Amino acid sequence: MGLTEGHQAKTVWENPAEIVRSLRPENPVLVFAPTVLQDRARQFLAGFPGLVTYAVKSNPDEAVITNLVAAGIRGFDVASPYEIDLITRLAPQAARHYHNPVRSTAEIAHAVAAGIKAWSVDSRSELDKLFAQVPTKGCEISPRFKLPVVGAAYDFGSKFGGTPELTAELLREVAARGYIASLTFHPGTQCVDPGAWEHYIRTARDIADLAGVMPKRLNVGGGFPSWRVHGVEPDLPAIFERIGATTAEVFGADAPELVCEPGRGICADAFAIIARVKAVRDGGAVFLNDGVYGGLNELPVIGNLDRLEVLTPEGRRRTGPDAGRVVFGPTCDSVDRLPGELMLPGDIAEGDYLVINGAGAYSVVTNTRFNGFGEMRQLTVMGFA
């Protein structure tokens, strides 16, 4: 077997630099560190004071799901029939929460047939659709409420969630019909402020008092942040502590069981993207073989990932003084540009590789293959150092 064939057959690499040095890949590579994923899952399991359900939408790769099960995750937030069937196949003993609050009649029927027991809702019209098909016995319905966004990258409340007043009415109706009545919210994606959860939990108690119904469970949503900015690591333990303390304070003996549904907070830091520099145009703008139509789709909305390193084709890190660069993706669309500028070594050159750490959330599912680009291998590494 030749050297190249041997490298192609290798299943676990030491780190991204070894991949660059050995393969010099022409197309983007998504690098996965299962140990990092399992460590983060165990951090949630040990620190969050309730049930941890992984939001499958953030990265539904089968290797992700199986590693999370191995780490001890026993619940999944599923948002579609596809995700329901995926988890049914890969984790048949796990809890499945169907918390996308808007579903077609056919989607509800599929979920009922699959044995889904936990649902969310944020409007009377959708609640009527659930009443028409979801059996009462053993099934939970959680009205979802929204508040003005605080400390998050963007606001889920612009699409989902009812007012506290409407949510109290829905909670009362759910309980009156004999369903398990619970509550849920989402503080917004990449939420770094523990106070956002506190505000929502206090409002949940107000809703319960208004409805005259104490929720069986309180799902505090996703929104748990990943590490996106170099030198500023999110304080997950502080968020967990605030959630537990606030719930105990405002509900006392009536405290509901807690549930969370992290996505990016679990999976993002377990992946990196290796993108190759296609060109450095007249010493200025940098063109990559990946962009916003590929694995970097969400950056214009969330902001750049700046946990970066630039490697030469030999796998050596470039350490020249950084300078701000405009960065474009490979397609012929001018929208294919990362926001603002990235600070990159001044000696970056065509053929170099940009390793973008923390890119595991929404990097696979949003890859469009537009313009014929977007082919991306996934390789496994021991770690990122």
CSV table of C-alpha atoms in Angstrom, one decimal:
chain,number,residue,atom,x,y,z
A,1,MET,CA,0.0,0.0,0.0
A,2,GLY,CA,1.4,3.4,-1.0
A,3,LEU,CA,1.8,6.3,1.4
A,4,THR,CA,-1.3,8.2,0.0
A,5,GLU,CA,-3.5,5.1,0.1
A,6,GLY,CA,-2.4,4.5,3.7
A,7,HIS,CA,-3.3,8.0,4.7
A,8,GLN,CA,-6.6,7.8,3.0
A,9,ALA,CA,-7.4,4.6,4.9
A,10,LYS,CA,-6.5,6.1,8.3
A,11,THR,CA,-9.6,6.5,10.5
A,12,VAL,CA,-8.3,8.6,13.4
A,13,TRP,CA,-5.9,11.5,13.1
A,14,GLU,CA,-3.9,13.2,15.8
A,15,ASN,CA,-5.1,16.8,15.0
A,16,PRO,CA,-6.0,19.0,12.0
A,17,ALA,CA,-2.4,19.8,11.3
A,18,GLU,CA,-1.6,16.1,10.7
A,19,ILE,CA,-4.5,16.0,8.2
A,20,VAL,CA,-3.2,19.1,6.4
A,21,ARG,CA,0.4,17.8,6.3
A,22,SER,CA,-0.6,14.3,5.2
A,23,LEU,CA,-3.5,14.8,2.8
A,24,ARG,CA,-3.3,18.5,1.6
A,25,PRO,CA,-7.0,18.3,0.9
A,26,GLU,CA,-8.4,20.3,-2.0
A,27,ASN,CA,-11.9,20.4,-0.7
A,28,PRO,CA,-13.1,21.5,2.8
A,29,VAL,CA,-12.8,19.0,5.6
A,30,LEU,CA,-15.0,18.8,8.7
A,31,VAL,CA,-12.9,17.5,11.6
A,32,PHE,CA,-14.7,15.7,14.5
A,33,ALA,CA,-13.3,15.1,17.9
A,34,PRO,CA,-15.6,12.6,19.7
A,35,THR,CA,-13.8,13.0,23.0
A,36,VAL,CA,-14.6,16.7,23.0
A,37,LEU,CA,-18.3,16.0,22.2
A,38,GLN,CA,-18.6,13.4,25.0
A,39,ASP,CA,-16.8,15.7,27.5
A,40,ARG,CA,-19.2,18.5,26.8
A,41,ALA,CA,-22.2,16.2,27.0
A,42,ARG,CA,-21.0,15.0,30.4
A,43,GLN,CA,-20.6,18.6,31.5
A,44,PHE,CA,-24.3,19.2,30.8
A,45,LEU,CA,-25.3,15.9,32.5
A,46,ALA,CA,-23.3,16.7,35.6
A,47,GLY,CA,-24.1,20.4,35.8
A,48,PHE,CA,-27.7,20.9,34.6
A,49,PRO,CA,-30.2,20.2,37.3
A,50,GLY,CA,-32.6,18.2,35.2
A,51,LEU,CA,-33.1,16.2,32.0
A,52,VAL,CA,-30.7,17.0,29.1
A,53,THR,CA,-32.2,16.6,25.6
A,54,TYR,CA,-29.9,17.2,22.6
A,55,ALA,CA,-31.4,19.4,19.8
A,56,VAL,CA,-30.9,17.2,16.8
A,57,LYS,CA,-31.3,20.0,14.3
A,58,SER,CA,-27.9,21.5,15.2
A,59,ASN,CA,-26.0,18.5,14.0
A,60,PRO,CA,-27.8,15.3,13.1
A,61,ASP,CA,-24.8,13.3,12.0
A,62,GLU,CA,-25.1,9.7,13.1
A,63,ALA,CA,-21.7,9.7,14.7
A,64,VAL,CA,-22.8,12.6,16.9
A,65,ILE,CA,-26.0,10.8,18.0
A,66,THR,CA,-24.2,7.6,18.9
A,67,ASN,CA,-21.4,9.4,20.8
A,68,LEU,CA,-24.0,11.3,22.8
A,69,VAL,CA,-25.8,8.1,23.7
A,70,ALA,CA,-22.4,6.6,24.7
A,71,ALA,CA,-21.8,9.7,26.9
A,72,GLY,CA,-25.1,9.2,28.7
A,73,ILE,CA,-27.6,11.5,26.9
A,74,ARG,CA,-31.0,9.9,27.2
A,75,GLY,CA,-33.2,12.6,25.6
A,76,PHE,CA,-33.5,14.3,22.2
A,77,ASP,CA,-35.4,17.3,20.9
A,78,VAL,CA,-36.7,16.3,17.5
A,79,ALA,CA,-38.2,18.9,15.1
A,80,SER,CA,-39.5,16.8,12.1
A,81,PRO,CA,-40.6,13.3,11.1
A,82,TYR,CA,-37.0,12.7,9.8
A,83,GLU,CA,-35.5,13.5,13.2
A,84,ILE,CA,-38.1,11.4,15.0
A,85,ASP,CA,-37.2,8.4,12.8
A,86,LEU,CA,-33.5,9.0,13.1
A,87,ILE,CA,-33.6,8.9,16.9
A,88,THR,CA,-36.0,6.0,16.9
A,89,ARG,CA,-33.4,4.0,15.0
A,90,LEU,CA,-30.2,5.2,16.7
A,91,ALA,CA,-31.5,5.6,20.3
A,92,PRO,CA,-34.7,3.6,20.6
A,93,GLN,CA,-34.8,3.9,24.5
A,94,ALA,CA,-34.3,7.7,24.5
A,95,ALA,CA,-37.0,10.3,25.2
A,96,ARG,CA,-38.1,12.2,22.1
A,97,HIS,CA,-39.6,15.7,22.6
A,98,TYR,CA,-41.4,17.1,19.5
A,99,HIS,CA,-40.9,20.7,20.4
A,100,ASN,CA,-41.3,22.4,17.0
A,101,PRO,CA,-44.5,24.2,17.8
A,102,VAL,CA,-45.9,24.3,14.3
A,103,ARG,CA,-46.7,21.0,12.5
A,104,SER,CA,-48.9,19.8,9.6
A,105,THR,CA,-51.7,17.4,10.3
A,106,ALA,CA,-49.7,14.7,8.5
A,107,GLU,CA,-46.6,15.4,10.7
A,108,ILE,CA,-48.7,15.1,13.9
A,109,ALA,CA,-50.1,11.8,12.6
A,110,HIS,CA,-46.5,10.5,11.9
A,111,ALA,CA,-45.4,11.5,15.4
A,112,VAL,CA,-48.4,9.9,17.1
A,113,ALA,CA,-47.7,6.7,15.2
A,114,ALA,CA,-44.1,6.8,16.3
A,115,GLY,CA,-45.1,7.1,19.9
A,116,ILE,CA,-44.2,10.7,20.6
A,117,LYS,CA,-45.4,11.7,24.1
A,118,ALA,CA,-44.0,15.3,24.5
A,119,TRP,CA,-45.2,18.2,22.5
A,120,SER,CA,-45.0,22.0,22.5
A,121,VAL,CA,-47.5,24.6,21.3
A,122,ASP,CA,-47.7,28.4,21.0
A,123,SER,CA,-51.2,29.1,19.5
A,124,ARG,CA,-54.8,28.0,19.9
A,125,SER,CA,-55.0,26.8,16.3
A,126,GLU,CA,-52.0,24.5,16.8
A,127,LEU,CA,-53.4,23.3,20.1
A,128,ASP,CA,-56.6,22.3,18.4
A,129,LYS,CA,-54.6,20.3,15.9
A,130,LEU,CA,-53.0,18.4,18.8
A,131,PHE,CA,-56.2,17.9,20.7
A,132,ALA,CA,-57.6,16.3,17.5
A,133,GLN,CA,-54.9,13.6,17.2
A,134,VAL,CA,-52.7,13.3,20.3
A,135,PRO,CA,-54.0,10.8,22.9
A,136,THR,CA,-54.5,12.2,26.4
A,137,LYS,CA,-53.0,9.3,28.4
A,138,GLY,CA,-49.3,9.8,29.2
A,139,CYS,CA,-48.9,12.7,26.8
A,140,GLU,CA,-47.4,16.1,27.8
A,141,ILE,CA,-48.2,19.4,26.0
A,142,SER,CA,-46.0,22.4,26.9
A,143,PRO,CA,-47.2,25.8,25.9
A,144,ARG,CA,-44.3,28.0,24.8
A,145,PHE,CA,-43.9,31.6,25.7
A,146,LYS,CA,-41.6,34.4,24.7
A,147,LEU,CA,-40.1,37.6,26.2
A,148,PRO,CA,-38.0,40.4,24.6
A,149,VAL,CA,-34.6,38.9,23.8
A,150,VAL,CA,-31.7,39.7,26.2
A,151,GLY,CA,-28.1,38.6,25.8
A,152,ALA,CA,-28.6,36.4,22.7
A,153,ALA,CA,-27.3,36.5,19.2
A,154,TYR,CA,-30.8,36.4,17.7
A,155,ASP,CA,-34.3,36.1,18.9
A,156,PHE,CA,-36.4,32.9,18.4
A,157,GLY,CA,-39.4,34.9,19.7
A,158,SER,CA,-39.8,36.6,16.4
A,159,LYS,CA,-41.2,33.2,15.0
A,160,PHE,CA,-42.2,31.1,18.0
A,161,GLY,CA,-43.8,31.7,21.4
A,162,GLY,CA,-47.0,33.2,22.8
A,163,THR,CA,-47.5,36.0,25.2
A,164,PRO,CA,-47.5,35.2,28.8
A,165,GLU,CA,-51.3,35.8,28.9
A,166,LEU,CA,-52.0,33.5,25.9
A,167,THR,CA,-49.6,30.9,27.4
A,168,ALA,CA,-51.6,30.9,30.7
A,169,GLU,CA,-54.8,30.3,28.7
A,170,LEU,CA,-53.2,27.4,26.8
A,171,LEU,CA,-51.8,25.9,29.9
A,172,ARG,CA,-55.2,26.0,31.6
A,173,GLU,CA,-56.8,24.3,28.5
A,174,VAL,CA,-54.1,21.6,28.4
A,175,ALA,CA,-54.7,20.7,32.0
A,176,ALA,CA,-58.4,20.8,31.7
A,177,ARG,CA,-58.2,18.2,28.8
A,178,GLY,CA,-56.3,15.8,31.0
A,179,TYR,CA,-52.9,16.1,29.4
A,180,ILE,CA,-49.7,16.5,31.4
A,181,ALA,CA,-49.4,20.3,31.5
A,182,SER,CA,-45.9,21.8,31.3
A,183,LEU,CA,-44.2,25.0,30.1
A,184,THR,CA,-41.3,25.7,27.7
A,185,PHE,CA,-39.3,28.7,26.4
A,186,HIS,CA,-36.2,29.5,24.4
A,187,PRO,CA,-34.0,32.5,25.5
A,188,GLY,CA,-32.5,32.9,22.0
A,189,THR,CA,-29.4,31.4,20.4
A,190,GLN,CA,-25.9,31.8,21.8
A,191,CYS,CA,-27.3,33.3,25.0
A,192,VAL,CA,-24.4,34.2,27.3
A,193,ASP,CA,-26.4,36.0,30.0
A,194,PRO,CA,-27.6,33.8,32.9
A,195,GLY,CA,-30.1,36.6,33.7
A,196,ALA,CA,-32.1,35.7,30.6
A,197,TRP,CA,-33.0,32.3,32.0
A,198,GLU,CA,-33.8,33.9,35.4
A,199,HIS,CA,-36.2,36.3,33.7
A,200,TYR,CA,-37.9,33.5,31.9
A,201,ILE,CA,-38.2,31.3,34.9
A,202,ARG,CA,-39.7,34.1,37.0
A,203,THR,CA,-42.2,34.7,34.2
A,204,ALA,CA,-43.0,31.0,34.1
A,205,ARG,CA,-44.1,31.2,37.7
A,206,ASP,CA,-46.3,34.2,36.9
A,207,ILE,CA,-47.9,32.2,34.0
A,208,ALA,CA,-48.6,29.3,36.3
A,209,ASP,CA,-50.2,31.6,38.9
A,210,LEU,CA,-52.3,33.2,36.2
A,211,ALA,CA,-53.4,29.9,34.8
A,212,GLY,CA,-54.0,28.3,38.3
A,213,VAL,CA,-51.9,25.3,37.1
A,214,MET,CA,-48.5,24.3,38.3
A,215,PRO,CA,-46.5,22.9,35.4
A,216,LYS,CA,-45.2,19.3,35.7
A,217,ARG,CA,-42.0,20.2,33.9
A,218,LEU,CA,-40.3,23.4,32.8
A,219,ASN,CA,-38.2,23.2,29.6
A,220,VAL,CA,-35.7,26.0,29.7
A,221,GLY,CA,-34.9,25.6,26.0
A,222,GLY,CA,-31.6,25.7,24.2
A,223,GLY,CA,-29.6,28.8,23.6
A,224,PHE,CA,-26.6,27.5,25.7
A,225,PRO,CA,-23.6,29.1,24.1
A,226,SER,CA,-20.6,27.6,22.4
A,227,TRP,CA,-17.0,29.0,22.5
A,228,ARG,CA,-16.9,31.3,19.4
A,229,VAL,CA,-14.5,34.1,20.4
A,230,HIS,CA,-10.9,33.5,21.3
A,231,GLY,CA,-10.2,34.2,25.0
A,232,VAL,CA,-13.9,34.5,26.0
A,233,GLU,CA,-15.2,31.0,27.0
A,234,PRO,CA,-18.8,30.8,28.0
A,235,ASP,CA,-19.5,30.2,31.7
A,236,LEU,CA,-21.9,27.2,31.5
A,237,PRO,CA,-21.7,26.4,35.2
A,238,ALA,CA,-22.9,29.9,36.1
A,239,ILE,CA,-25.9,29.4,33.8
A,240,PHE,CA,-26.7,26.0,35.3
A,241,GLU,CA,-26.5,27.4,38.8
A,242,ARG,CA,-28.8,30.4,38.0
A,243,ILE,CA,-31.4,28.1,36.5
A,244,GLY,CA,-31.5,25.8,39.5
A,245,ALA,CA,-31.4,28.5,42.1
A,246,THR,CA,-34.1,30.6,40.4
A,247,THR,CA,-36.4,27.7,40.0
A,248,ALA,CA,-36.1,26.7,43.6
A,249,GLU,CA,-36.6,30.3,44.7
A,250,VAL,CA,-39.7,31.1,42.7
A,251,PHE,CA,-41.5,27.7,42.7
A,252,GLY,CA,-40.4,26.4,46.1
A,253,ALA,CA,-42.2,23.1,47.0
A,254,ASP,CA,-44.1,23.3,43.6
A,255,ALA,CA,-40.8,23.3,41.6
A,256,PRO,CA,-41.3,21.6,38.2
A,257,GLU,CA,-38.8,19.1,36.9
A,258,LEU,CA,-36.4,20.9,34.6
A,259,VAL,CA,-35.5,20.0,31.0
A,260,CYS,CA,-33.1,21.7,28.6
A,261,GLU,CA,-32.5,21.2,24.9
A,262,PRO,CA,-28.9,22.3,24.0
A,263,GLY,CA,-27.7,22.0,20.5
A,264,ARG,CA,-24.7,24.2,19.6
A,265,GLY,CA,-23.8,24.3,23.3
A,266,ILE,CA,-23.0,20.5,23.1
A,267,CYS,CA,-21.8,19.9,19.5
A,268,ALA,CA,-20.2,23.1,18.2
A,269,ASP,CA,-16.8,22.8,20.0
A,270,ALA,CA,-16.4,19.2,18.9
A,271,PHE,CA,-15.8,20.2,15.3
A,272,ALA,CA,-13.5,22.3,13.2
A,273,ILE,CA,-13.5,23.1,9.5
A,274,ILE,CA,-10.3,23.0,7.4
A,275,ALA,CA,-10.7,25.4,4.5
A,276,ARG,CA,-8.0,25.9,1.9
A,277,VAL,CA,-7.0,29.4,0.6
A,278,LYS,CA,-7.9,29.5,-3.1
A,279,ALA,CA,-6.4,32.9,-3.6
A,280,VAL,CA,-5.1,36.1,-2.0
A,281,ARG,CA,-6.2,38.8,-4.3
A,282,ASP,CA,-3.4,41.4,-4.8
A,283,GLY,CA,-2.4,41.0,-1.2
A,284,GLY,CA,-5.8,41.8,0.1
A,285,ALA,CA,-9.0,39.8,0.1
A,286,VAL,CA,-8.8,36.1,0.9
A,287,PHE,CA,-10.8,33.5,-1.1
A,288,LEU,CA,-11.6,30.1,0.6
A,289,ASN,CA,-13.0,26.9,-0.7
A,290,ASP,CA,-15.8,27.1,1.8
A,291,GLY,CA,-18.2,29.9,2.5
A,292,VAL,CA,-21.7,31.0,3.5
A,293,TYR,CA,-23.3,28.5,1.0
A,294,GLY,CA,-21.4,25.7,2.7
A,295,GLY,CA,-20.2,25.0,6.2
A,296,LEU,CA,-20.0,28.7,7.2
A,297,ASN,CA,-23.7,29.5,6.4
A,298,GLU,CA,-24.7,30.9,9.8
A,299,LEU,CA,-21.7,33.3,10.2
A,300,PRO,CA,-23.4,36.3,8.6
A,301,VAL,CA,-26.2,35.9,11.2
A,302,ILE,CA,-24.3,34.9,14.3
A,303,GLY,CA,-21.0,36.6,13.6
A,304,ASN,CA,-17.5,35.2,12.8
A,305,LEU,CA,-15.8,32.4,14.6
A,306,ASP,CA,-12.4,33.9,15.4
A,307,ARG,CA,-10.8,30.8,17.0
A,308,LEU,CA,-8.6,30.4,14.0
A,309,GLU,CA,-5.2,29.2,12.9
A,310,VAL,CA,-3.6,29.3,9.5
A,311,LEU,CA,-1.4,26.4,8.5
A,312,THR,CA,1.0,26.1,5.6
A,313,PRO,CA,0.6,23.0,3.4
A,314,GLU,CA,3.3,21.4,5.5
A,315,GLY,CA,1.2,21.8,8.6
A,316,ARG,CA,3.2,24.6,10.2
A,317,ARG,CA,1.3,27.4,11.9
A,318,ARG,CA,1.8,30.9,10.4
A,319,THR,CA,2.6,33.3,13.2
A,320,GLY,CA,3.1,36.6,11.3
A,321,PRO,CA,1.5,39.8,12.6
A,322,ASP,CA,-2.3,39.7,12.1
A,323,ALA,CA,-4.1,42.1,9.7
A,324,GLY,CA,-7.8,42.5,8.9
A,325,ARG,CA,-8.8,40.7,5.8
A,326,VAL,CA,-12.1,40.5,3.8
A,327,VAL,CA,-12.9,36.8,3.3
A,328,PHE,CA,-14.9,35.4,0.5
A,329,GLY,CA,-16.2,31.9,-0.2
A,330,PRO,CA,-15.7,30.0,-3.5
A,331,THR,CA,-19.0,30.7,-5.3
A,332,CYS,CA,-19.7,33.4,-8.0
A,333,ASP,CA,-22.2,35.1,-5.7
A,334,SER,CA,-21.1,38.3,-4.1
A,335,VAL,CA,-23.2,37.5,-1.0
A,336,ASP,CA,-20.7,34.7,-0.3
A,337,ARG,CA,-18.7,36.7,2.1
A,338,LEU,CA,-18.0,36.4,5.8
A,339,PRO,CA,-19.1,39.4,7.9
A,340,GLY,CA,-16.6,42.3,8.5
A,341,GLU,CA,-13.0,41.3,8.5
A,342,LEU,CA,-11.1,38.4,9.9
A,343,MET,CA,-7.7,38.9,11.6
A,344,LEU,CA,-5.3,36.7,9.7
A,345,PRO,CA,-1.5,36.5,9.5
A,346,GLY,CA,-0.1,39.0,7.1
A,347,ASP,CA,1.9,36.3,5.4
A,348,ILE,CA,-1.1,34.1,4.5
A,349,ALA,CA,-0.7,32.7,1.0
A,350,GLU,CA,-2.6,30.7,-1.6
A,351,GLY,CA,-2.5,27.0,-0.7
A,352,ASP,CA,-2.5,27.6,3.0
A,353,TYR,CA,-5.3,26.2,5.2
A,354,LEU,CA,-7.6,28.0,7.6
A,355,VAL,CA,-8.6,25.9,10.6
A,356,ILE,CA,-11.9,27.3,12.0
A,357,ASN,CA,-12.5,25.9,15.4
A,358,GLY,CA,-16.0,25.6,17.1
A,359,ALA,CA,-17.8,25.0,13.7
A,360,GLY,CA,-19.9,21.9,14.6
A,361,ALA,CA,-23.3,23.5,14.8
A,362,TYR,CA,-25.3,24.1,11.6
A,363,SER,CA,-22.3,23.4,9.4
A,364,VAL,CA,-23.4,20.2,7.9
A,365,VAL,CA,-27.2,20.7,7.5
A,366,THR,CA,-26.9,24.1,5.8
A,367,ASN,CA,-24.4,23.0,3.1
A,368,THR,CA,-26.2,23.8,-0.1
A,369,ARG,CA,-23.7,22.6,-2.8
A,370,PHE,CA,-24.5,25.8,-4.7
A,371,ASN,CA,-22.4,26.4,-7.8
A,372,GLY,CA,-21.0,22.9,-7.5
A,373,PHE,CA,-19.0,23.6,-4.4
A,374,GLY,CA,-19.6,22.2,-0.9
A,375,GLU,CA,-18.1,18.7,-1.1
A,376,MET,CA,-16.9,18.1,2.4
A,377,ARG,CA,-15.2,15.1,4.0
A,378,GLN,CA,-15.6,14.3,7.7
A,379,LEU,CA,-12.5,13.0,9.4
A,380,THR,CA,-12.0,12.1,13.1
A,381,VAL,CA,-9.2,13.4,15.3
A,382,MET,CA,-8.0,12.8,18.8
A,383,GLY,CA,-8.2,16.6,19.6
A,384,PHE,CA,-7.5,20.0,18.2
A,385,ALA,CA,-4.2,20.9,19.9
